Coordinates of C-alpha atoms in Angstrom, one line a residue:
I293 CA 116.9 -42.2 -59.8
K294 CA 114.3 -44.3 -60.7
G295 CA 115.9 -43.2 -64.1
K296 CA 119.2 -44.4 -64.0
S297 CA 120.6 -41.1 -64.5
Y298 CA 123.5 -41.9 -61.9
D299 CA 125.7 -39.2 -63.4
E300 CA 122.4 -36.1 -62.9
A301 CA 122.0 -37.3 -59.6
L302 CA 125.1 -37.5 -58.5
A303 CA 126.0 -34.0 -60.9
I304 CA 122.6 -32.2 -58.3
A305 CA 124.5 -33.9 -54.9
G306 CA 127.5 -32.3 -56.2
R307 CA 125.7 -28.4 -56.7
Q308 CA 123.9 -29.1 -52.7
G309 CA 127.8 -29.4 -51.6
R310 CA 129.0 -26.4 -53.8
D311 CA 125.7 -24.6 -52.4
G312 CA 127.0 -24.2 -48.2
A313 CA 125.7 -27.8 -46.6
M314 CA 127.5 -29.0 -44.2
V315 CA 126.0 -33.1 -44.4
I316 CA 124.3 -33.8 -47.6
D317 CA 121.3 -36.6 -47.1
V318 CA 120.7 -39.8 -49.2
N319 CA 117.0 -40.9 -49.7
M320 CA 116.2 -43.6 -51.1
D321 CA 112.9 -44.8 -50.1
D322 CA 109.8 -44.8 -52.3
G323 CA 108.1 -48.1 -53.4
M324 CA 108.5 -48.3 -57.2
I325 CA 113.1 -48.9 -57.0
D326 CA 115.2 -51.2 -54.9
A327 CA 116.2 -48.5 -52.3
R328 CA 118.2 -50.8 -50.6
A329 CA 120.9 -52.2 -53.9
E330 CA 120.2 -47.8 -55.3
M331 CA 121.3 -47.2 -51.7
A332 CA 124.6 -48.8 -52.2
R333 CA 125.2 -48.5 -55.8
F334 CA 125.3 -44.6 -55.3
L335 CA 126.3 -44.4 -52.3
N336 CA 129.9 -46.1 -54.3
L337 CA 129.6 -43.6 -57.0
M338 CA 129.9 -40.5 -54.2
A339 CA 132.2 -42.0 -52.3
S340 CA 134.1 -41.8 -55.7
D341 CA 133.4 -38.1 -56.6
P342 CA 135.8 -35.4 -54.5
E343 CA 133.5 -33.1 -54.6
T344 CA 131.0 -34.9 -52.6
A345 CA 133.2 -37.6 -50.9
R346 CA 134.8 -34.5 -48.6
V347 CA 130.6 -34.1 -47.2
P348 CA 129.2 -36.0 -44.7
W349 CA 126.7 -37.6 -45.1
M350 CA 123.1 -38.4 -43.7
I351 CA 122.0 -41.8 -44.7
D352 CA 118.2 -41.7 -44.9
S353 CA 115.7 -44.9 -45.0
S354 CA 113.1 -45.3 -42.9
R355 CA 113.1 -49.1 -43.4
F356 CA 116.5 -51.2 -40.7
E357 CA 117.5 -52.9 -43.6
V358 CA 118.3 -50.3 -46.1
I359 CA 120.2 -48.4 -43.3
E360 CA 122.2 -51.5 -42.6
A361 CA 123.3 -51.7 -46.3
A362 CA 124.5 -47.8 -46.8
L363 CA 126.7 -47.9 -43.0
K364 CA 128.6 -51.4 -45.1
C365 CA 129.3 -49.1 -48.3
I366 CA 130.7 -45.9 -45.6
Q367 CA 133.9 -45.0 -44.3
G368 CA 133.6 -42.3 -42.5
K369 CA 131.2 -41.3 -40.2
P370 CA 128.3 -41.1 -40.8
I371 CA 124.0 -39.1 -39.3
V372 CA 121.8 -42.7 -39.3
N373 CA 117.9 -40.6 -40.4
S374 CA 116.7 -42.6 -38.5
L375 CA 115.0 -44.1 -35.5
S376 CA 112.0 -43.9 -33.4
L377 CA 110.1 -45.7 -30.0
K378 CA 106.9 -46.1 -32.2
E379 CA 107.6 -50.0 -32.1
G380 CA 108.3 -50.2 -28.4
E381 CA 111.8 -49.9 -26.8
E382 CA 113.4 -53.3 -27.5
I383 CA 113.2 -52.3 -30.9
F384 CA 114.2 -49.3 -30.8
L385 CA 117.4 -49.6 -28.7
D386 CA 118.4 -53.2 -31.1
R387 CA 118.4 -50.7 -33.8
A388 CA 120.5 -48.4 -31.3
R389 CA 123.5 -51.1 -30.8
R390 CA 123.5 -52.0 -34.5
V391 CA 123.8 -48.7 -35.8
R392 CA 126.5 -47.5 -32.7
D393 CA 128.4 -50.6 -33.6
M394 CA 128.9 -50.1 -36.9
G395 CA 130.6 -45.7 -35.7
A396 CA 127.7 -44.1 -36.5
A397 CA 124.9 -41.0 -34.8
L398 CA 122.2 -41.3 -35.1
V399 CA 118.6 -38.8 -35.6
V400 CA 116.0 -39.2 -32.8
M401 CA 112.4 -38.7 -34.5
A402 CA 110.0 -37.8 -31.9
F403 CA 106.9 -40.9 -32.5
D404 CA 106.5 -43.7 -30.0
E405 CA 103.8 -46.4 -29.7
Q406 CA 101.4 -44.1 -29.2
G407 CA 102.1 -42.1 -32.5
Q408 CA 104.1 -38.4 -33.3
A409 CA 104.7 -36.4 -31.1
A410 CA 102.7 -32.8 -32.0
S411 CA 102.1 -30.9 -28.8
F412 CA 105.5 -29.4 -26.8
D413 CA 104.9 -31.5 -24.0
R414 CA 104.9 -34.8 -25.8
K415 CA 107.8 -34.0 -27.5
V416 CA 110.4 -32.8 -24.7
E417 CA 108.7 -36.7 -23.3
V418 CA 109.2 -38.7 -25.9
C419 CA 113.3 -36.9 -26.5
R420 CA 113.9 -37.6 -22.7
R421 CA 113.0 -40.4 -22.8
A422 CA 114.8 -42.2 -26.1
Y423 CA 117.9 -39.7 -24.3
R424 CA 117.7 -42.2 -20.9
L425 CA 117.6 -45.6 -22.8
L426 CA 120.7 -44.5 -24.9
T427 CA 122.5 -43.0 -22.4
E428 CA 121.8 -45.4 -19.5
R429 CA 121.0 -49.5 -20.8
L430 CA 122.7 -48.4 -24.9
G431 CA 125.5 -46.3 -23.0
F432 CA 125.7 -44.3 -26.5
D433 CA 127.3 -40.7 -26.2
P434 CA 125.4 -37.8 -26.5
H435 CA 127.3 -36.4 -28.7
D436 CA 125.5 -38.4 -31.6
I437 CA 122.7 -38.7 -30.3
I438 CA 120.4 -35.9 -33.3
F439 CA 116.8 -35.2 -31.9
D440 CA 113.8 -33.9 -34.6
P441 CA 111.1 -33.0 -32.7
N442 CA 108.7 -32.8 -36.0
V443 CA 109.0 -30.4 -37.1
L444 CA 105.1 -30.1 -38.6
T445 CA 102.7 -28.2 -40.7
I446 CA 101.3 -24.6 -39.4
A447 CA 98.6 -22.6 -40.9
T448 CA 96.5 -25.5 -42.4
G449 CA 92.5 -23.2 -41.5
M450 CA 92.8 -26.2 -38.4
K451 CA 93.6 -23.9 -35.4
E452 CA 95.0 -26.8 -33.4
H453 CA 97.9 -26.8 -35.5
D454 CA 98.2 -22.8 -35.0
S455 CA 101.1 -23.4 -32.2
Y456 CA 103.8 -26.0 -33.7
A457 CA 106.3 -24.2 -35.2
L458 CA 106.2 -22.5 -31.6
D459 CA 105.9 -26.2 -29.5
F460 CA 109.0 -26.7 -31.9
I461 CA 110.4 -23.7 -30.8
R462 CA 109.8 -24.4 -27.2
A463 CA 110.9 -28.3 -26.7
T464 CA 114.4 -27.6 -29.2
R465 CA 115.2 -25.2 -26.1
C466 CA 113.7 -26.7 -23.6
L467 CA 115.4 -30.2 -24.6
R468 CA 118.9 -28.4 -25.5
D469 CA 118.9 -27.5 -21.8
N470 CA 118.3 -30.6 -20.4
L471 CA 119.4 -32.9 -22.3
P472 CA 123.8 -32.0 -22.5
H473 CA 125.1 -32.3 -25.1
A474 CA 122.5 -34.1 -27.3
H475 CA 121.7 -32.4 -30.6
V476 CA 118.4 -31.2 -32.3
S477 CA 117.2 -30.9 -35.7
G478 CA 113.7 -30.5 -38.0
G479 CA 113.2 -31.6 -41.5
V480 CA 112.1 -27.5 -41.3
S481 CA 110.2 -28.1 -45.2
N482 CA 107.1 -29.6 -43.7
L483 CA 106.3 -26.3 -42.5
S484 CA 105.5 -24.5 -45.0
F485 CA 103.4 -27.5 -47.2
S486 CA 100.5 -25.8 -46.7
F487 CA 102.3 -23.1 -48.8
R488 CA 103.4 -25.1 -51.7
G489 CA 103.3 -23.5 -55.1
N490 CA 104.5 -20.1 -53.3
N491 CA 108.2 -20.9 -53.1
Y492 CA 108.6 -17.2 -52.0
L493 CA 106.5 -16.8 -49.7
R494 CA 108.0 -21.0 -48.5
E495 CA 111.8 -19.4 -48.6
A496 CA 110.5 -16.4 -46.2
M497 CA 108.5 -19.0 -43.6
H498 CA 111.5 -20.9 -43.8
A499 CA 114.3 -17.7 -43.0
V500 CA 112.5 -16.3 -39.9
F501 CA 111.6 -20.1 -38.9
L502 CA 114.9 -20.5 -38.4
C503 CA 116.4 -17.5 -36.9
H504 CA 113.2 -17.9 -33.5
A505 CA 114.5 -21.6 -33.8
I506 CA 118.8 -21.2 -33.6
R507 CA 117.9 -18.5 -31.0
A508 CA 116.3 -21.9 -28.9
G509 CA 119.4 -24.3 -29.9
L510 CA 118.5 -25.6 -33.1
D511 CA 122.0 -26.5 -34.5
M512 CA 121.1 -28.4 -37.2
A513 CA 118.5 -28.1 -40.1
I514 CA 117.7 -30.4 -43.5
V515 CA 116.6 -27.5 -45.8
N516 CA 117.3 -26.8 -49.1
P517 CA 120.7 -24.5 -48.8
S518 CA 120.6 -22.9 -52.7
S519 CA 117.4 -20.8 -50.7
T520 CA 118.2 -17.4 -52.0
V521 CA 115.8 -15.8 -48.9
T522 CA 117.3 -14.5 -45.5
Y523 CA 115.6 -12.8 -42.6
S524 CA 117.0 -9.3 -44.2
D525 CA 115.1 -10.2 -47.1
V526 CA 111.8 -10.8 -46.3
D527 CA 108.4 -8.0 -46.9
D528 CA 108.3 -6.2 -43.3
E529 CA 104.0 -6.7 -43.3
L530 CA 105.2 -10.9 -43.2
R531 CA 108.7 -10.9 -41.2
R532 CA 105.7 -8.9 -38.5
V533 CA 103.3 -11.9 -39.3
L534 CA 105.8 -14.4 -39.4
D535 CA 107.3 -13.4 -35.5
E536 CA 104.0 -12.8 -34.1
L537 CA 103.1 -16.5 -35.8
F538 CA 107.1 -18.5 -34.4
A539 CA 106.7 -15.7 -30.9
D540 CA 103.0 -16.6 -29.1
G541 CA 101.2 -19.8 -32.3
S542 CA 97.9 -17.1 -32.4
H543 CA 95.3 -18.0 -34.8
E544 CA 95.6 -14.3 -35.5
A545 CA 98.7 -14.4 -37.2
A546 CA 98.4 -17.9 -38.6
T547 CA 95.0 -16.0 -39.8
S548 CA 97.2 -13.6 -41.4
L549 CA 99.6 -15.6 -42.8
G550 CA 96.8 -17.4 -44.2
R551 CA 95.2 -13.9 -46.1
Y552 CA 99.2 -12.9 -46.7
A553 CA 99.0 -15.7 -49.5
G554 CA 95.7 -15.1 -50.5
Q555 CA 97.0 -12.2 -51.8
D556 CA 98.9 -13.4 -54.4
S557 CA 97.0 -16.4 -54.9
S558 CA 94.2 -16.5 -58.6
D559 CA 91.4 -18.5 -57.5
G560 CA 90.7 -18.0 -61.2
V561 CA 86.2 -17.3 -60.2
T562 CA 87.1 -12.7 -60.5
A563 CA 85.9 -12.3 -63.7
K564 CA 82.4 -11.1 -62.3
E565 CA 83.2 -9.9 -59.3
A566 CA 82.0 -6.7 -60.4
C567 CA 79.3 -7.2 -61.3
D568 CA 75.3 -7.3 -59.3
R569 CA 74.5 -10.7 -58.3
P570 CA 71.6 -11.0 -59.4
A571 CA 72.9 -11.1 -62.8
I572 CA 75.3 -14.7 -61.9
P573 CA 73.5 -17.1 -63.2
V574 CA 72.8 -18.9 -59.0
A575 CA 74.7 -22.4 -60.1
E576 CA 77.3 -20.0 -60.3
R577 CA 77.8 -18.1 -57.8
L578 CA 77.4 -20.6 -55.8
L579 CA 80.3 -22.2 -57.3
N580 CA 82.1 -19.0 -56.4
A581 CA 81.3 -18.9 -52.8
I582 CA 82.9 -23.2 -52.5
V583 CA 86.1 -21.0 -54.6
K584 CA 86.4 -18.7 -52.7
G585 CA 85.2 -20.4 -48.9
D586 CA 82.6 -16.9 -48.9
G587 CA 79.5 -18.7 -47.2
E588 CA 77.9 -14.3 -46.5
F589 CA 75.3 -15.3 -49.2
L590 CA 75.0 -18.6 -49.2
T591 CA 71.3 -19.1 -47.2
E592 CA 69.5 -17.2 -50.0
D593 CA 71.9 -18.4 -52.4
L594 CA 70.2 -22.2 -52.3
T595 CA 67.2 -20.7 -51.7
E596 CA 66.7 -19.8 -55.2
A597 CA 68.8 -22.7 -55.9
A598 CA 65.7 -24.6 -54.0
G599 CA 63.6 -23.2 -57.1
T600 CA 65.9 -24.1 -60.1
F601 CA 66.7 -27.7 -58.8
K602 CA 64.4 -30.5 -58.8
R603 CA 66.0 -31.8 -55.6
A604 CA 67.9 -31.0 -53.1
I605 CA 71.0 -34.0 -53.3
D606 CA 71.1 -31.8 -56.9
I607 CA 72.8 -28.7 -55.7
I608 CA 75.3 -30.9 -53.8
E609 CA 76.2 -32.8 -56.8
G610 CA 75.8 -29.4 -59.4
P611 CA 77.3 -26.2 -58.2
L612 CA 78.6 -27.0 -55.0
M613 CA 80.9 -30.0 -56.5
D614 CA 82.1 -28.3 -59.4
G615 CA 82.7 -25.4 -56.9
V616 CA 84.8 -28.8 -54.9
S617 CA 86.4 -30.0 -57.7
R618 CA 87.1 -26.7 -59.2
V619 CA 89.6 -26.0 -55.8
G620 CA 91.0 -29.2 -56.1
T621 CA 92.4 -27.9 -59.1
L622 CA 93.3 -25.0 -58.1
F623 CA 95.0 -26.8 -55.2
G624 CA 97.2 -29.2 -57.7
E625 CA 98.1 -26.6 -59.8
G626 CA 99.8 -24.4 -56.7
K627 CA 97.2 -21.6 -56.9
M628 CA 95.0 -22.0 -53.9
F629 CA 96.6 -23.1 -50.6
L630 CA 95.8 -25.7 -48.1
P631 CA 94.3 -23.1 -45.5
Q632 CA 92.0 -21.9 -48.5
V633 CA 90.9 -25.6 -48.8
V634 CA 90.0 -25.9 -44.8
K635 CA 87.8 -23.1 -45.2
T636 CA 86.1 -24.2 -48.8
A637 CA 84.9 -27.5 -47.0
R638 CA 83.8 -25.1 -44.7
V639 CA 81.6 -23.2 -46.4
M640 CA 80.8 -27.4 -47.9
K641 CA 79.2 -28.4 -45.0
Q642 CA 77.3 -24.6 -44.0
A643 CA 75.7 -25.2 -47.4
V644 CA 74.9 -29.3 -46.8
D645 CA 73.5 -27.9 -43.1
I646 CA 71.2 -25.7 -45.0
L647 CA 70.1 -28.0 -47.4
K648 CA 69.8 -31.1 -44.9
P649 CA 66.0 -30.2 -43.6
R650 CA 65.1 -30.5 -47.5
I651 CA 67.4 -33.3 -47.8
D652 CA 65.1 -35.3 -45.0
A653 CA 61.8 -35.0 -46.7
E654 CA 63.4 -35.6 -49.9
K655 CA 65.0 -39.1 -48.0
S656 CA 61.2 -39.9 -47.1
G657 CA 61.7 -41.4 -44.0
S658 CA 65.4 -43.1 -44.9
S659 CA 67.3 -43.4 -41.4
T660 CA 70.1 -40.9 -42.6
S661 CA 71.0 -38.3 -44.3
T662 CA 74.5 -38.6 -44.9
A663 CA 76.0 -38.3 -48.1
G664 CA 77.7 -42.2 -46.8
R665 CA 80.8 -43.9 -43.8
I666 CA 84.3 -43.8 -44.4
L667 CA 86.3 -45.4 -42.6
F668 CA 89.7 -44.0 -42.0
A669 CA 93.1 -46.1 -40.4
T670 CA 96.8 -45.5 -40.7
V671 CA 98.5 -48.5 -42.2
K672 CA 100.0 -50.4 -39.1
G673 CA 104.4 -48.7 -38.8
D674 CA 103.3 -45.5 -40.1
V675 CA 102.8 -43.3 -37.3
H676 CA 101.9 -40.2 -39.4
D677 CA 98.0 -38.1 -38.9
I678 CA 98.3 -34.4 -39.5
G679 CA 97.7 -35.3 -43.2
K680 CA 94.8 -38.3 -42.0
N681 CA 93.4 -35.5 -40.0
I682 CA 93.1 -32.8 -42.4
V683 CA 91.1 -34.4 -45.2
S684 CA 88.3 -36.0 -42.6
I685 CA 88.5 -32.3 -41.2
V686 CA 87.0 -31.8 -45.5
L687 CA 85.0 -35.5 -45.7
E688 CA 82.5 -34.0 -43.3
C689 CA 82.8 -30.8 -44.4
N690 CA 81.0 -32.1 -47.2
N691 CA 79.0 -34.5 -45.4
Y692 CA 80.6 -38.2 -45.4
D693 CA 80.2 -39.7 -41.1
V694 CA 84.2 -40.8 -40.9
I695 CA 85.0 -43.0 -38.6
D696 CA 88.7 -42.7 -38.0
L697 CA 90.4 -46.7 -36.1
G698 CA 93.5 -43.6 -36.0
V699 CA 97.6 -44.5 -36.8
M700 CA 99.7 -47.9 -36.5
V701 CA 96.6 -49.7 -37.1
P702 CA 97.1 -53.8 -38.3
A703 CA 95.3 -54.7 -41.9
E704 CA 93.6 -57.1 -39.4
R705 CA 92.1 -54.7 -36.7
I706 CA 90.9 -52.9 -40.7
V707 CA 89.0 -55.7 -41.6
D708 CA 87.0 -56.5 -38.6
E709 CA 86.3 -53.1 -38.5
A710 CA 85.1 -53.0 -42.0
I711 CA 83.4 -56.0 -41.5
R712 CA 81.3 -54.2 -37.9
H713 CA 80.7 -50.5 -39.8
K714 CA 80.0 -51.9 -43.5
P715 CA 81.1 -48.4 -43.8
D716 CA 81.0 -47.6 -48.2
I717 CA 84.7 -46.8 -48.5
I718 CA 87.5 -47.7 -47.0
C719 CA 90.4 -44.7 -47.1
L720 CA 94.2 -46.0 -46.1
S721 CA 96.9 -43.3 -45.8
G722 CA 100.2 -43.9 -44.5
L723 CA 104.0 -41.2 -45.3
I724 CA 106.8 -43.7 -45.3
T725 CA 108.0 -45.9 -47.8
P726 CA 106.7 -49.3 -46.3
S727 CA 103.2 -48.0 -46.1
L728 CA 102.8 -49.2 -48.9
G729 CA 104.1 -52.8 -48.6
E730 CA 101.2 -52.9 -45.3
M731 CA 98.5 -50.9 -48.2
A732 CA 98.9 -53.8 -50.1
N733 CA 98.2 -56.4 -47.9
V734 CA 95.0 -54.4 -46.5
A735 CA 93.5 -54.4 -49.5
E736 CA 95.1 -58.5 -49.6
K737 CA 93.5 -59.7 -46.5
L738 CA 90.2 -57.9 -47.2
D739 CA 90.2 -59.1 -50.7
K740 CA 90.3 -62.9 -48.5
A741 CA 87.9 -61.6 -46.6
G742 CA 85.4 -61.4 -48.9
I743 CA 84.9 -57.2 -48.8
G744 CA 85.0 -55.7 -52.0
T745 CA 84.7 -51.9 -50.5
P746 CA 86.0 -49.2 -52.5
L747 CA 89.5 -48.4 -51.3
I748 CA 91.3 -44.5 -51.5
V749 CA 94.3 -44.7 -50.8
G750 CA 97.1 -41.1 -50.0
G751 CA 99.9 -40.5 -48.0
A752 CA 103.3 -38.6 -49.5
T753 CA 104.6 -41.5 -50.5
T754 CA 102.0 -42.6 -52.4
S755 CA 101.8 -43.0 -55.9
K756 CA 99.4 -43.6 -59.4
V757 CA 101.9 -46.2 -60.4
H758 CA 102.3 -47.5 -56.9
T759 CA 98.4 -48.1 -56.4
A760 CA 97.9 -49.3 -60.6
L761 CA 101.8 -52.1 -60.3
K762 CA 100.8 -53.0 -56.7
I763 CA 98.1 -52.3 -54.3
A764 CA 95.0 -53.2 -57.3
P765 CA 96.2 -55.8 -58.6
V766 CA 95.4 -58.2 -55.2
T767 CA 91.8 -57.4 -54.9
K768 CA 88.8 -56.8 -56.6
A769 CA 88.0 -54.2 -55.5
P770 CA 87.9 -50.4 -57.0
V771 CA 91.5 -48.8 -55.3
I772 CA 91.7 -45.5 -56.6
H773 CA 94.8 -42.8 -54.8
A774 CA 94.5 -39.3 -53.6
A775 CA 96.4 -37.5 -54.2
D776 CA 95.4 -34.5 -51.9
A777 CA 93.3 -33.7 -49.0
S778 CA 90.7 -31.9 -51.8
Q779 CA 90.2 -35.1 -54.1
N780 CA 88.5 -37.4 -51.8
P781 CA 84.7 -36.3 -51.7
I782 CA 85.5 -36.2 -56.0
I783 CA 86.3 -39.6 -55.4
A784 CA 83.7 -40.1 -53.0
A785 CA 81.3 -39.2 -54.9
R786 CA 81.8 -40.2 -57.8
L787 CA 82.2 -44.1 -56.5
L788 CA 78.7 -43.7 -54.9
N789 CA 76.9 -41.8 -57.1
P790 CA 74.7 -45.2 -59.2
D791 CA 75.4 -43.1 -62.3
T792 CA 78.5 -42.3 -62.5
K793 CA 80.5 -45.4 -60.1
D794 CA 80.8 -47.7 -63.2
D795 CA 82.0 -45.2 -66.2
Y796 CA 84.7 -43.5 -63.1
I797 CA 85.3 -47.7 -61.7
R798 CA 85.9 -48.2 -65.6
K799 CA 88.7 -45.0 -66.7
I800 CA 90.5 -46.3 -63.3
N801 CA 90.7 -49.0 -64.2
M802 CA 92.2 -48.6 -67.9
E803 CA 94.5 -45.8 -66.4
Y804 CA 95.7 -48.8 -64.3
D805 CA 95.7 -51.1 -67.0
Q806 CA 97.8 -48.7 -69.0
I807 CA 100.1 -48.3 -66.8
R808 CA 100.3 -51.9 -66.1
L809 CA 102.0 -52.4 -69.9
G810 CA 104.1 -49.5 -70.2
R811 CA 105.7 -50.8 -66.9
Q812 CA 105.8 -54.4 -68.6
T813 CA 109.7 -55.3 -68.6
T814 CA 109.0 -58.9 -69.7
R815 CA 107.5 -60.7 -72.2
T816 CA 106.4 -64.4 -72.8
C817 CA 109.1 -66.1 -73.4
F818 CA 110.2 -70.4 -73.8
S819 CA 113.1 -72.6 -72.6
D820 CA 114.8 -74.1 -74.1
R821 CA 113.2 -77.3 -73.7
G822 CA 109.6 -75.2 -74.4
S823 CA 108.6 -74.6 -71.0
Q824 CA 106.6 -71.0 -71.1
T825 CA 107.3 -68.5 -68.0
T826 CA 104.1 -65.8 -67.4
S827 CA 105.2 -62.2 -67.8
R828 CA 104.1 -61.1 -64.6
F829 CA 101.8 -58.6 -65.2
A830 CA 99.8 -61.4 -67.4
V831 CA 99.4 -63.1 -64.0
V832 CA 99.2 -61.0 -61.8
D833 CA 95.6 -59.1 -64.3
E834 CA 94.4 -62.8 -65.2
R835 CA 91.6 -61.4 -63.1
R836 CA 90.6 -58.8 -65.6
L837 CA 91.9 -61.1 -67.9
C838 CA 88.8 -63.9 -66.9
S839 CA 86.8 -61.5 -66.4
G840 CA 86.6 -59.8 -69.7
Q841 CA 86.9 -57.2 -69.0
Y842 CA 89.8 -57.2 -73.1
R843 CA 87.2 -58.4 -74.7
G844 CA 88.8 -61.7 -75.7
K845 CA 92.3 -59.6 -76.6
S846 CA 95.1 -60.4 -75.1
P847 CA 96.5 -57.4 -72.5
R848 CA 99.3 -58.7 -74.3

């Protein structure tokens, strides 16, 4: 859609139907396109295509104005995905009433004012409340209510996440037994996000999970219909581990799953494993310890490194951070998975704890031995915090003091807390598309308050392009996009190191300038009366032009 390849997009939708999809989910949420216009345009194309027109449609957006525009394009009965109680009962009921009046069924996500329902009890509590409001106050047909109790990522390396799949299955059974005629759905791909890059493992997890969830009453799911892995196709050992994990949510089963995934992954540091340890340089041993998440010889290696490196901080900023950087590269290439990333972060924390007495002594009375203070928040309108929590753990393990403000945090509070705590870095998190606009709003308000603290933005919908075009231009502070959890400590270390900060920020600004120049669609032009219309790029980037960054050259 971004590339205006509508015929290709329509062919993809048609293939979904041929592959067995009973409903086609259409989502145009993206920070760089007009979702409302593109949704209407594409639905009209689908309506004219016999292959897609015969299949019911699910209108999927986190922006209600997009949903309303879509419903005006549909003759049959669609499904709206989704509404929730996160903004309170009155907004929820008003929007649900409009969905009902326009003849659609409704997916209700298990979110409320407190955030995303993760546990069994919270999932059931939120869904029961929504069911009661819809049926008793609106007279909503219960056959048209579809609950999504949140399929969340398991086997992240964090013990509290191990029961997420079991909690979903238990909630599904409870909702089907106690909320008459309502359906239960789930976005299955979330389950296996820890193992992105290992497609066979992900599809195997989905197949076994669906088997357990369908037995519990799951009657809808968002899946890839072309997946070829079935329950009976799954390797016996893997199926046993998954059956155990989905039956009791044990930490042992989650750990076994992580080990199974590791059998097929390459950490890129096996070449010298057969060598004697003393033959390997200590810096390389420390790097390997981080990448493998193996702290068995950490104490003796750090003791040896103390005789090689002048300062303890040099060990952290040298081989240990090189290891963290290597982890980020492997994770981005799909050669390392999330539980392994969390494991490496814990080894990093172990290393920092071992070095801490020496760091404190070298600080000569400094009041703190942390690497820096970081303020974290999921922005207003967004209740997702699983990814943010993982990033917080990774940063804490890298010796950063993390202040977590939680979810649905208004811009005004972020400004107030930034003034109060004086953090070295502010991290903004968001999963849904409206969060992108709110991040820009937060950046603008911080700038107006005179807060020049560097910003790191991250989350599923964020991108370097959006950051360059929409967020960076509204603030004088550096703004960096983090693609995944493993990048945050590397970015933070570069921003807080006086020797690397200026060059790093200069490099980021040059990348953003290139992105803006590449996306420029208008040029300076003159009307018949000779008046000048300035290009959008020149307006939003006037600050950098005036600062002399272009060394006297026009940004064009």
